[in-house]
Short mmCIF file of C-alpha atoms in Angstrom, two decimals:
data_model
loop_
_atom_site.label_atom_id
_atom_site.label_comp_id
_atom_site.label_asym_id
_atom_site.label_seq_id
_atom_site.Cartn_x
_atom_site.Cartn_y
_atom_site.Cartn_z
CA MET A 1 27.09 32.04 -53.43
CA THR A 2 27.44 35.80 -53.09
CA ASN A 3 29.30 38.48 -54.96
CA HIS A 4 32.21 39.40 -52.70
CA SER A 5 33.58 41.98 -55.09
CA GLU A 6 30.84 44.32 -53.92
CA ALA A 7 30.70 43.16 -50.33
CA ALA A 8 30.39 46.67 -48.96
CA GLY A 9 28.32 48.08 -51.78
CA THR A 10 24.64 48.45 -52.44
CA SER A 11 22.40 46.25 -54.51
CA GLY A 12 22.34 46.83 -58.22
CA ASP A 13 22.02 45.11 -61.56
CA ASN A 14 25.20 43.09 -61.28
CA ASP A 15 24.01 39.69 -60.06
CA ILE A 16 26.00 36.48 -60.26
CA SER A 17 23.82 34.43 -62.53
CA GLY A 18 26.20 32.27 -64.54
CA ARG A 19 29.45 33.94 -63.43
CA GLY A 20 30.33 35.57 -60.17
CA ARG A 21 32.98 38.25 -59.79
CA HIS A 22 35.43 37.78 -56.96
CA GLY A 23 38.21 40.23 -57.67
CA GLY A 24 39.76 38.92 -60.89
CA ASP A 25 38.24 35.46 -60.55
CA SER A 26 35.76 35.06 -63.35
CA ALA A 27 34.62 31.67 -62.08
CA GLY A 28 33.24 33.02 -58.84
CA HIS A 29 33.42 30.88 -55.73
CA ALA A 30 31.23 28.54 -53.80
CA PRO A 31 32.14 26.71 -50.63
CA GLY A 32 33.61 23.26 -50.98
CA GLY A 33 35.19 24.04 -54.32
CA ARG A 34 31.89 24.19 -56.17
CA SER A 35 31.27 26.89 -58.69
CA GLY A 36 27.70 27.77 -59.41
CA ARG A 37 25.05 30.42 -59.65
CA GLY A 38 22.21 31.83 -57.64
CA GLU A 39 21.17 35.03 -55.93
CA HIS A 40 19.97 34.94 -52.34
CA ASP A 41 16.58 36.00 -53.53
CA GLY A 42 13.20 35.34 -52.14
CA HIS A 43 12.72 37.06 -48.82
CA ASP A 44 9.05 37.40 -49.66
CA LEU A 45 7.31 40.18 -47.81
CA PRO A 46 3.55 40.55 -47.42
CA GLY A 47 1.83 41.77 -50.56
CA GLN A 48 4.16 39.80 -52.85
CA HIS A 49 7.14 42.08 -52.24
CA GLN A 50 10.45 40.43 -53.08
CA VAL A 51 13.95 41.66 -52.39
CA THR A 52 17.05 40.30 -54.14
CA LEU A 53 20.19 39.99 -52.02
CA ARG A 54 23.43 39.61 -53.94
CA THR A 55 26.32 40.46 -51.61
CA PRO A 56 27.49 39.47 -48.14
CA ALA A 57 26.71 43.01 -46.99
CA GLU A 58 23.08 42.58 -47.98
CA LEU A 59 22.91 39.15 -46.35
CA ALA A 60 24.32 40.57 -43.12
CA ASP A 61 21.81 43.41 -43.18
CA ALA A 62 18.94 40.97 -43.81
CA LEU A 63 19.44 38.85 -40.70
CA PRO A 64 17.28 40.87 -38.25
CA TYR A 65 14.45 40.89 -40.79
CA LEU A 66 14.68 37.14 -41.26
CA LEU A 67 14.33 36.55 -37.51
CA GLY A 68 12.24 39.54 -36.44
CA TYR A 69 14.88 40.66 -33.91
CA ARG A 70 18.62 41.29 -33.71
CA PRO A 71 20.31 38.09 -32.55
CA GLU A 72 23.09 38.21 -29.99
CA ASP A 73 25.56 35.51 -29.04
CA SER A 74 23.92 33.32 -31.65
CA ILE A 75 24.44 30.76 -34.37
CA VAL A 76 21.83 31.16 -37.09
CA LEU A 77 21.24 28.86 -40.06
CA VAL A 78 18.95 29.92 -42.89
CA ALA A 79 17.73 27.39 -45.43
CA LEU A 80 17.69 28.22 -49.15
CA HIS A 81 15.40 26.59 -51.68
CA ASP A 82 15.15 26.70 -55.49
CA GLY A 83 18.94 26.89 -55.65
CA GLU A 84 19.05 26.54 -59.44
CA ARG A 85 16.82 29.56 -59.84
CA ARG A 86 16.67 32.23 -57.13
CA GLY A 87 17.78 30.81 -53.78
CA ARG A 88 14.52 31.52 -51.95
CA PHE A 89 14.81 31.76 -48.16
CA GLY A 90 13.18 29.00 -46.15
CA GLY A 91 13.30 27.95 -42.51
CA ARG A 92 15.60 29.54 -39.97
CA ALA A 93 17.17 28.02 -36.86
CA ARG A 94 18.98 29.78 -34.00
CA LEU A 95 21.10 28.49 -31.16
CA GLY A 96 23.18 30.17 -28.49
CA ILE A 97 26.94 29.94 -29.06
CA PRO A 98 28.33 27.46 -26.50
CA ALA A 99 30.96 28.95 -24.26
CA HIS A 100 33.10 25.81 -24.50
CA ALA A 101 34.62 24.97 -27.88
CA ASP A 102 34.38 21.25 -27.07
CA ASP A 103 30.62 21.56 -27.55
CA TRP A 104 30.83 23.15 -31.00
CA PRO A 105 30.89 19.97 -33.15
CA SER A 106 27.80 18.49 -31.49
CA VAL A 107 25.96 21.81 -31.56
CA ALA A 108 26.71 22.26 -35.27
CA ASP A 109 25.42 18.75 -36.00
CA GLN A 110 22.31 19.34 -33.89
CA LEU A 111 21.43 22.63 -35.55
CA ALA A 112 22.03 21.42 -39.11
CA GLN A 113 20.15 18.19 -38.57
CA GLY A 114 17.27 19.97 -36.87
CA LEU A 115 16.79 22.52 -39.66
CA VAL A 116 17.06 19.96 -42.46
CA THR A 117 14.68 17.56 -40.70
CA GLY A 118 12.21 20.33 -39.93
CA SER A 119 12.28 21.52 -43.53
CA GLU A 120 11.72 17.99 -44.80
CA ARG A 121 8.75 17.62 -42.46
CA ARG A 122 7.25 20.66 -44.12
CA GLY A 123 7.86 19.12 -47.53
CA ALA A 124 10.85 21.14 -48.78
CA ARG A 125 14.41 19.91 -48.21
CA PRO A 126 16.89 22.82 -48.44
CA GLU A 127 19.31 22.93 -51.36
CA SER A 128 21.81 25.08 -49.46
CA MET A 129 22.33 27.17 -46.32
CA VAL A 130 23.53 30.55 -45.16
CA ALA A 131 25.24 30.54 -41.74
CA TYR A 132 25.68 33.47 -39.33
CA LEU A 133 27.78 33.77 -36.18
CA CYS A 134 26.84 36.81 -34.09
CA GLN A 135 28.82 37.75 -30.99
CA GLU A 136 30.10 40.97 -29.51
CA PRO A 137 33.75 41.24 -28.42
CA GLY A 138 34.68 40.43 -24.85
CA THR A 139 37.07 42.41 -22.70
CA GLY A 140 40.25 43.11 -24.63
CA GLU A 141 38.87 41.63 -27.86
CA SER A 142 38.20 43.21 -31.23
CA GLY A 143 35.63 42.15 -33.78
CA ARG A 144 38.39 40.51 -35.80
CA ASP A 145 39.47 38.54 -32.72
CA VAL A 146 35.91 37.25 -32.37
CA MET A 147 35.86 36.27 -36.03
CA GLU A 148 39.10 34.29 -35.73
CA ARG A 149 38.05 32.66 -32.47
CA LEU A 150 34.78 31.48 -34.02
CA ARG A 151 36.35 30.30 -37.29
CA PRO A 152 36.45 26.63 -36.16
CA LEU A 153 32.74 26.83 -35.30
CA ALA A 154 32.00 28.13 -38.79
CA GLN A 155 33.92 25.19 -40.23
CA PHE A 156 31.99 22.74 -38.05
CA LEU A 157 28.75 24.21 -39.40
CA ARG A 158 29.94 23.90 -42.98
CA THR A 159 31.02 20.29 -42.57
CA ALA A 160 27.85 19.37 -40.64
CA CYS A 161 25.68 20.74 -43.43
CA GLY A 162 27.95 19.17 -46.04
CA ARG A 163 27.46 15.72 -44.52
CA LEU A 164 23.73 16.23 -45.09
CA ASP A 165 24.45 17.21 -48.71
CA VAL A 166 23.27 20.77 -48.04
CA PRO A 167 26.25 23.07 -48.70
CA VAL A 168 26.75 26.35 -46.85
CA VAL A 169 27.03 28.91 -49.64
CA GLU A 170 27.89 31.79 -47.31
CA ALA A 171 29.04 31.95 -43.68
CA LEU A 172 29.26 35.36 -42.02
CA CYS A 173 30.56 36.57 -38.69
CA ILE A 174 28.93 39.75 -37.36
CA SER A 175 30.70 41.50 -34.50
CA ASP A 176 31.32 45.06 -33.29
CA GLY A 177 29.38 46.64 -36.13
CA ARG A 178 31.34 44.80 -38.85
CA PHE A 179 31.04 41.55 -40.77
CA TRP A 180 33.44 39.01 -42.27
CA SER A 181 32.90 36.14 -44.70
CA TYR A 182 34.38 32.73 -43.91
CA CYS A 183 33.77 31.67 -47.51
CA CYS A 184 35.96 34.26 -49.20
CA PRO A 185 39.00 32.65 -50.95
CA GLY A 186 41.21 35.56 -49.85
CA GLN A 187 42.04 37.12 -53.20
CA GLY A 188 42.02 40.72 -52.05
CA CYS A 189 38.32 41.42 -52.43
CA CYS A 190 37.49 41.25 -48.70
CA SER A 191 39.33 43.27 -46.08
CA THR A 192 40.91 41.44 -43.16
CA GLU A 193 39.42 44.15 -40.92
CA GLY A 194 35.94 43.29 -42.12
CA HIS A 195 33.33 45.56 -43.63
CA PRO A 196 31.17 48.01 -41.67
CA MET A 197 27.52 47.18 -41.31
CA GLY A 198 25.14 49.67 -42.86
CA LEU A 199 23.13 52.00 -40.66
CA PRO A 200 19.99 50.25 -39.42
CA GLY A 201 16.97 50.95 -41.56
CA THR A 202 18.87 52.33 -44.56
CA SER A 203 18.97 49.25 -46.83
CA VAL A 204 16.65 48.27 -49.65
CA LEU A 205 15.38 45.39 -47.53
CA ALA A 206 14.68 47.72 -44.59
CA ALA A 207 12.66 50.01 -46.84
CA ALA A 208 10.70 47.11 -48.31
CA ALA A 209 10.05 45.64 -44.87
CA THR A 210 8.83 49.00 -43.56
CA TYR A 211 6.54 49.36 -46.56
CA ALA A 212 5.17 45.86 -45.92
CA GLY A 213 4.54 46.62 -42.25
CA LEU A 214 7.32 44.43 -40.84
CA GLN A 215 9.56 45.58 -38.03
CA VAL A 216 12.59 44.42 -36.09
CA ARG A 217 11.48 44.08 -32.49
CA GLY A 218 14.69 45.05 -30.75
CA SER A 219 17.43 42.65 -29.79
CA LEU A 220 17.34 39.14 -28.37
CA ARG A 221 18.42 40.64 -25.05
CA ASP A 222 15.27 42.79 -25.04
CA PHE A 223 13.15 39.62 -25.02
CA ILE A 224 15.25 37.94 -22.34
CA ASP A 225 15.26 40.96 -20.01
CA ARG A 226 11.47 40.77 -19.63
CA PHE A 227 11.84 37.43 -17.85
CA ILE A 228 15.18 37.64 -16.02
CA PRO A 229 14.80 37.38 -12.21
CA TRP A 230 15.49 40.40 -10.07
CA GLU A 231 18.76 41.02 -8.28
CA GLY A 232 19.77 43.23 -5.37
CA ALA A 233 17.73 44.39 -2.39
CA ALA A 234 14.36 43.83 -4.07
CA ALA A 235 15.35 40.23 -4.84
CA ARG A 236 16.23 39.62 -1.19
CA GLU A 237 12.86 40.96 -0.08
CA GLN A 238 11.09 38.76 -2.61
CA GLN A 239 13.06 35.70 -1.48
CA ALA A 240 12.07 36.34 2.10
CA ALA A 241 8.42 36.48 1.02
CA LEU A 242 8.82 33.20 -0.87
CA ASP A 243 10.40 31.54 2.16
CA THR A 244 7.51 32.67 4.36
CA ALA A 245 4.83 31.62 1.85
CA SER A 246 6.40 28.22 1.27
CA MET A 247 6.25 27.38 4.99
CA ALA A 248 2.51 28.02 4.93
CA LEU A 249 1.51 26.72 1.50
CA VAL A 250 3.57 23.60 0.84
CA PRO A 251 2.00 21.51 3.63
CA ARG A 252 -1.45 22.51 2.37
CA ILE A 253 -0.56 21.69 -1.24
CA LEU A 254 0.66 18.24 -0.20
CA ASP A 255 -2.67 17.61 1.50
CA GLY A 256 -5.54 16.61 -0.79
CA GLU A 257 -8.20 18.86 0.72
CA GLY A 258 -5.82 21.73 1.32
CA ARG A 259 -4.54 21.51 -2.24
CA ALA A 260 -7.98 22.26 -3.67
CA GLU A 261 -8.30 25.28 -1.37
CA VAL A 262 -4.87 26.58 -2.37
CA ALA A 263 -5.80 26.18 -6.04
CA GLU A 264 -8.93 28.30 -5.63
CA GLU A 265 -7.04 30.91 -3.60
CA THR A 266 -4.26 31.06 -6.21
CA LEU A 267 -6.62 31.43 -9.15
CA GLY A 268 -8.79 33.98 -7.33
CA ARG A 269 -5.77 36.10 -6.43
CA ALA A 270 -4.46 35.86 -10.00
CA ARG A 271 -7.80 37.11 -11.34
CA GLN A 272 -7.72 40.07 -8.96
CA ILE A 273 -4.23 41.07 -10.06
CA MET A 274 -5.12 40.65 -13.74
CA LYS A 275 -8.00 43.10 -13.19
CA ARG A 276 -5.57 45.44 -11.46
CA PHE A 277 -3.20 45.20 -14.44
CA ALA A 278 -6.01 45.73 -16.95
CA GLY A 279 -7.11 48.90 -15.17
CA ALA A 280 -3.64 50.44 -14.95
CA PRO A 281 -2.89 53.46 -17.17
CA PRO A 282 -0.91 52.49 -20.29
CA VAL A 283 2.73 53.50 -20.65
CA SER A 284 5.02 53.59 -23.67
CA GLY A 285 7.91 51.13 -24.01
CA THR A 286 8.45 47.60 -22.74
CA ARG A 287 10.78 48.54 -19.87
CA PRO A 288 8.45 51.20 -18.40
CA ALA A 289 5.52 48.81 -18.84
CA ASP A 290 7.30 46.06 -16.93
CA LEU A 291 8.29 48.46 -14.14
CA ARG A 292 4.66 49.60 -13.88
CA ASP A 293 3.51 45.97 -13.51
CA ASP A 294 6.21 45.28 -10.92
CA GLY A 295 4.88 48.19 -8.86
CA LEU A 296 1.35 46.78 -9.00
CA LEU A 297 2.36 43.41 -7.56
CA GLU A 298 3.26 42.99 -3.88
CA HIS A 299 5.98 40.58 -2.72
CA ASP A 300 3.58 38.36 -0.76
CA GLU A 301 1.12 38.24 -3.65
CA ALA A 302 3.83 37.17 -6.07
CA ALA A 303 5.11 34.54 -3.63
CA THR A 304 1.74 32.87 -3.13
CA LEU A 305 1.06 32.84 -6.88
CA ILE A 306 4.47 31.41 -7.75
CA LEU A 307 4.10 28.60 -5.21
CA GLY A 308 0.47 27.92 -6.10
CA LEU A 309 1.33 27.54 -9.80
CA GLN A 310 3.76 24.72 -8.99
CA ASP A 311 0.67 22.52 -8.81
CA ARG A 312 0.05 21.27 -12.32
CA ALA A 313 -3.76 21.24 -12.12
CA THR A 314 -3.72 24.88 -10.97
CA ARG A 315 -1.30 25.78 -13.75
CA ASP A 316 -3.55 24.11 -16.33
CA ARG A 317 -6.54 26.15 -15.20
CA ALA A 318 -4.44 29.32 -15.39
CA ALA A 319 -3.51 28.34 -18.96
CA GLU A 320 -7.17 28.83 -19.90
CA TRP A 321 -6.59 32.61 -19.86
CA MET A 322 -5.10 32.49 -23.34
CA GLU A 323 -7.38 34.61 -25.54
CA GLY A 324 -9.69 37.58 -25.62
CA ASP A 325 -9.53 40.27 -22.94
CA GLU A 326 -7.86 37.87 -20.49
CA ALA A 327 -4.76 37.15 -22.58
CA GLY A 328 -3.02 40.52 -22.28
CA PRO A 329 -3.23 40.90 -18.47
CA ALA A 330 -2.40 37.21 -18.03
CA LEU A 331 0.76 37.51 -20.12
CA ARG A 332 1.83 40.57 -18.11
CA LEU A 333 1.24 38.66 -14.86
CA TRP A 334 3.26 35.62 -15.98
CA ARG A 335 6.16 37.86 -17.03
CA ALA A 336 6.07 39.64 -13.65
CA LEU A 337 6.03 36.34 -11.75
CA ALA A 338 8.99 35.01 -13.76
CA ARG A 339 10.97 38.09 -12.69
CA ARG A 340 10.13 37.28 -9.03
CA CYS A 341 11.57 33.72 -9.12
CA VAL A 342 14.77 34.86 -7.44
CA GLY A 343 17.72 33.08 -5.87
CA PRO A 344 17.05 29.43 -4.94
CA TYR A 345 13.57 29.70 -6.43
CA GLY A 346 14.91 29.87 -10.00
CA GLU A 347 13.40 26.52 -10.98
CA HIS A 348 9.96 27.77 -9.96
CA ALA A 349 10.11 30.09 -12.99
CA ALA A 350 9.34 27.13 -15.26
CA ALA A 351 5.60 27.47 -14.54
CA PRO A 352 5.12 31.23 -15.21
CA LEU A 353 7.58 31.13 -18.14
CA THR A 354 5.66 28.27 -19.72
CA LEU A 355 2.37 30.08 -19.21
CA ALA A 356 3.87 33.22 -20.75
CA GLY A 357 5.13 31.22 -23.72
CA TRP A 358 1.77 29.55 -24.15
CA VAL A 359 -0.22 32.81 -24.07
CA ALA A 360 2.24 34.48 -26.45
CA TRP A 361 1.96 31.57 -28.89
CA SER A 362 -1.82 31.43 -28.55
CA THR A 363 -2.08 35.14 -29.39
CA GLY A 364 0.26 34.89 -32.40
CA ASP A 365 3.56 36.13 -30.97
CA GLU A 366 5.86 33.22 -31.82
CA LEU A 367 9.04 35.20 -31.14
CA GLU A 368 8.24 35.80 -27.48
CA ALA A 369 6.73 32.32 -27.19
CA ARG A 370 9.94 30.59 -28.25
CA GLU A 371 12.06 32.72 -25.96
CA ALA A 372 9.86 32.19 -22.91
CA LEU A 373 9.57 28.44 -23.51
CA ALA A 374 13.32 28.12 -24.02
CA MET A 375 13.94 29.94 -20.75
CA ALA A 376 11.41 27.65 -19.03
CA LEU A 377 13.50 24.70 -20.19
CA GLY A 378 16.59 26.47 -18.94
CA ALA A 379 14.95 26.74 -15.51
CA ASP A 380 13.79 23.11 -15.53
CA PRO A 381 14.80 20.91 -18.50
CA ASP A 382 12.30 18.23 -17.39
CA TYR A 383 9.25 20.51 -17.42
CA LEU A 384 6.99 18.52 -19.74
CA PHE A 385 4.47 21.21 -20.72
CA ALA A 386 7.25 23.60 -21.78
CA ARG A 387 9.07 20.88 -23.68
CA LEU A 388 5.98 19.86 -25.63
CA LEU A 389 4.91 23.44 -26.36
CA HIS A 390 8.45 24.32 -27.51
CA GLN A 391 8.46 21.37 -29.88
CA ALA A 392 4.98 22.12 -31.23
CA CYS A 393 5.76 25.81 -31.73
CA ASN A 394 9.01 25.02 -33.53
CA GLU A 395 7.24 22.57 -35.82
CA GLY A 396 4.75 25.22 -36.87
CA LEU A 397 1.68 23.46 -35.44
CA ASN A 398 -1.57 25.31 -34.87
CA PRO A 399 -2.24 26.14 -31.20
CA GLU A 400 -5.99 25.90 -31.81
CA SER A 401 -6.10 22.22 -30.83
CA ILE A 402 -4.75 23.13 -27.38
CA ARG A 403 -7.15 26.07 -27.10
CA ARG A 404 -10.09 23.78 -27.90
CA CYS A 405 -9.09 21.38 -25.14
CA LEU A 406 -8.71 24.15 -22.57
CA ARG A 407 -12.02 25.74 -23.60
CA ALA A 408 -13.77 22.39 -23.17
CA GLU A 409 -12.25 21.93 -19.71
CA ARG A 410 -13.37 25.40 -18.69
CA THR A 411 -16.89 24.98 -20.06
CA GLY A 412 -17.36 21.53 -18.56
CA ARG A 413 -16.11 22.36 -15.10
CA THR A 414 -18.88 22.86 -12.53
CA GLY A 415 -18.46 24.61 -9.24
CA ALA A 416 -18.90 21.36 -7.31
CA GLU A 417 -16.25 19.56 -9.38
CA ALA A 418 -13.81 22.41 -8.93
CA GLU A 419 -14.03 22.05 -5.12
CA GLN A 420 -13.52 18.27 -5.07
CA PRO A 421 -10.12 17.04 -3.84
CA ALA A 422 -8.16 15.59 -6.70
CA GLY A 423 -7.34 11.92 -7.01
CA PRO A 424 -4.37 10.14 -8.60
CA ASP A 425 -3.24 11.64 -11.90
CA ARG A 426 -3.08 8.86 -14.45
CA SER A 427 -1.85 11.28 -17.09
CA ALA A 428 1.20 12.33 -15.06
CA PRO A 429 4.59 12.05 -16.73
CA ARG A 430 6.61 8.91 -16.14
CA ASP A 431 8.83 10.45 -13.48
CA ALA A 432 5.85 11.53 -11.35
CA ALA A 433 4.73 7.88 -11.11
CA GLU A 434 8.10 6.51 -10.03
CA PRO A 435 8.20 4.50 -6.79
CA PRO A 436 9.42 6.44 -3.75
CA GLY A 437 12.70 4.52 -3.68
CA THR A 438 13.92 5.51 -7.15
CA PRO A 439 16.83 7.95 -7.47
CA ASN A 440 14.74 10.61 -9.22
CA ARG A 441 12.07 10.58 -6.54
CA ARG A 442 14.67 10.66 -3.76
CA ARG A 443 16.34 13.63 -5.46
CA ARG A 444 13.06 15.55 -5.79
CA ARG A 445 11.99 14.80 -2.22
CA ALA A 446 15.35 15.95 -0.89
CA ARG A 447 15.20 19.09 -3.00
CA THR A 448 11.70 19.94 -1.74
CA ALA A 449 12.59 19.19 1.87
CA GLY A 450 15.70 21.32 1.65
CA THR A 451 13.85 24.50 0.74
CA GLY A 452 10.38 23.88 2.09
CA ALA A 453 9.02 24.68 -1.34
CA PRO A 454 7.65 22.75 -4.34
CA ARG A 455 10.35 22.59 -6.95
CA GLY A 456 10.89 21.74 -10.59
CA SER A 457 7.82 21.08 -12.66
CA GLY A 458 5.32 21.41 -9.81
CA ARG A 459 4.67 17.65 -9.44
CA HIS A 460 4.24 16.72 -5.78
CA PRO A 461 4.49 13.15 -4.50
CA GLY A 462 1.05 11.65 -4.16
CA VAL A 463 -0.70 14.67 -5.64
CA GLY A 464 -2.44 14.67 -8.99
CA SER A 465 -5.63 15.42 -10.87
CA ARG A 466 -8.38 13.48 -12.65
CA ARG A 467 -8.81 16.16 -15.30
CA ARG A 468 -7.04 15.91 -18.60
CA SER A 469 -3.79 17.83 -18.28
CA ALA A 470 -2.65 20.56 -20.64
CA ASP A 471 0.39 18.36 -21.35
CA GLU A 472 -1.92 15.90 -23.10
CA ALA A 473 -3.58 18.65 -25.13
CA VAL A 474 -0.30 19.44 -26.92
CA PRO A 475 0.09 17.37 -30.10
CA GLY A 476 2.37 14.50 -29.13
CA GLY A 477 1.74 15.21 -25.44
CA GLU A 478 0.84 11.61 -24.59
CA GLY A 479 4.55 10.77 -24.38
CA PRO A 480 7.58 12.45 -22.93
CA GLY A 481 8.33 14.28 -26.18
CA ARG A 482 11.69 15.03 -27.75
CA ALA A 483 14.28 16.88 -25.70
CA PRO A 484 15.10 20.04 -27.63
CA GLU A 485 18.59 20.50 -26.24
CA SER A 486 21.65 18.50 -25.27
CA THR A 487 22.76 17.72 -21.74
CA SER A 488 25.64 20.17 -21.94
CA GLU A 489 23.30 22.91 -23.13
CA ARG A 490 20.92 22.29 -20.24
CA ALA A 491 23.78 22.62 -17.81
CA ARG A 492 24.83 25.89 -19.39
CA ALA A 493 21.24 27.13 -19.25
CA ARG A 494 21.16 26.60 -15.51
CA ARG A 495 24.55 28.28 -15.08
CA LYS A 496 23.39 31.26 -17.11
CA GLY A 497 20.18 31.63 -15.13
CA GLY A 498 17.80 30.82 -17.96
CA ARG A 499 19.82 32.36 -20.79
CA ARG A 500 18.74 30.95 -24.10
CA VAL A 501 20.76 27.96 -25.24
CA VAL A 502 18.16 25.74 -26.87
CA GLY A 503 17.45 25.88 -30.55
CA GLU A 504 14.54 27.51 -32.26
CA GLU A 505 13.24 26.90 -35.71
CA THR A 506 10.92 29.05 -37.78
#
């Protein structure tokens, strides 16, 4: 519960322990007709800093600091613990707002269930939730229009959490620089036009976060833009290079002996470009840095790397560049390759996006890791390595077990073994082992034949590897894993060209 009587004010000594003030209502309010107590306290910052949040304005201002970035077009749920004392923040979950209202009930159930289940797995079931809906107005809309349009979604979230006996104590809509509360009883304390958001960086929480060394790393769009495929004339040139490379490489990849040669050529070229990236002069800012890397990578080089990485064994060896001096240039290369998966080659982005997510996670950047892995699933929902990494990252597992496996593979590989043609892959996912007459195999063969390029997750009929795959190194990787998003969300991901629509949990 929050103190709506000071929704646009600053923090002070007037908390709502015992009684909340909501205009002239001395009983305060809590969703679902419950009266109660509790400050939204407990955003613990490094060095034992704590900030107490008492009003909707302060909760709205806190959201970027809870996530590490400014969410856009997003549903966010934040778990609260110790409800009878301080309301300490716990896990957070984010999901893209579905474009179709018919999907809202299932999405609300999915997000609520996922956050509660994830919290229970970590040993702390939430006592309550705070919900956020963040979306900018469309053409001809105002922030208030957005708030009213999303009101049913807010109600679906409240009822979904209520069915799990975890009440939503505050639900906020943030749009066009203003915020509204869906939990206000409408007694004159909250304006129908909403309340203006404070200037970024001017709140008590912003000051405490700055003191503790935390920062908001831009907006969600800033993360996405680093992986979005090119458009325009450059994209057409890149597509032509991919078409040419696929005619030459795919027949070799489908041949056992040729596949081993393509793998060595792909990895050797990738190493050369990583050295080129490492030696480039540094620039300031993510956009200039990405443009610099784009200029260092030729169309034909990108095409051969993208196609070569569709082979899973090659991809697994590339995943070994996940630490030390190799990690930074490798991450830059995988980002650049994802941007080159243009036009009909969009599904090919699953491999470089997964590698980017893996390197980011391995080096401690969980924000970029989740975004890259979610976009990999948007490119190919059946890509097993991305699905397993996304699940493991969301569950807070330690990537060290995967690093150990990849280190052992790298150490144990001899030059002679690396040149041997690969045999049948007994660790391949279930769909790779399907008989040629099954619908899935017919669909994949037709898709490959139609473009002359390896598609999807890089699994080619009759091609495999004896080595232990990176899929198996992920905890839980022996099976197909849990799909992190619904069928309708996967369809929207493909329509949006990899735009984030799968959930994330922190």
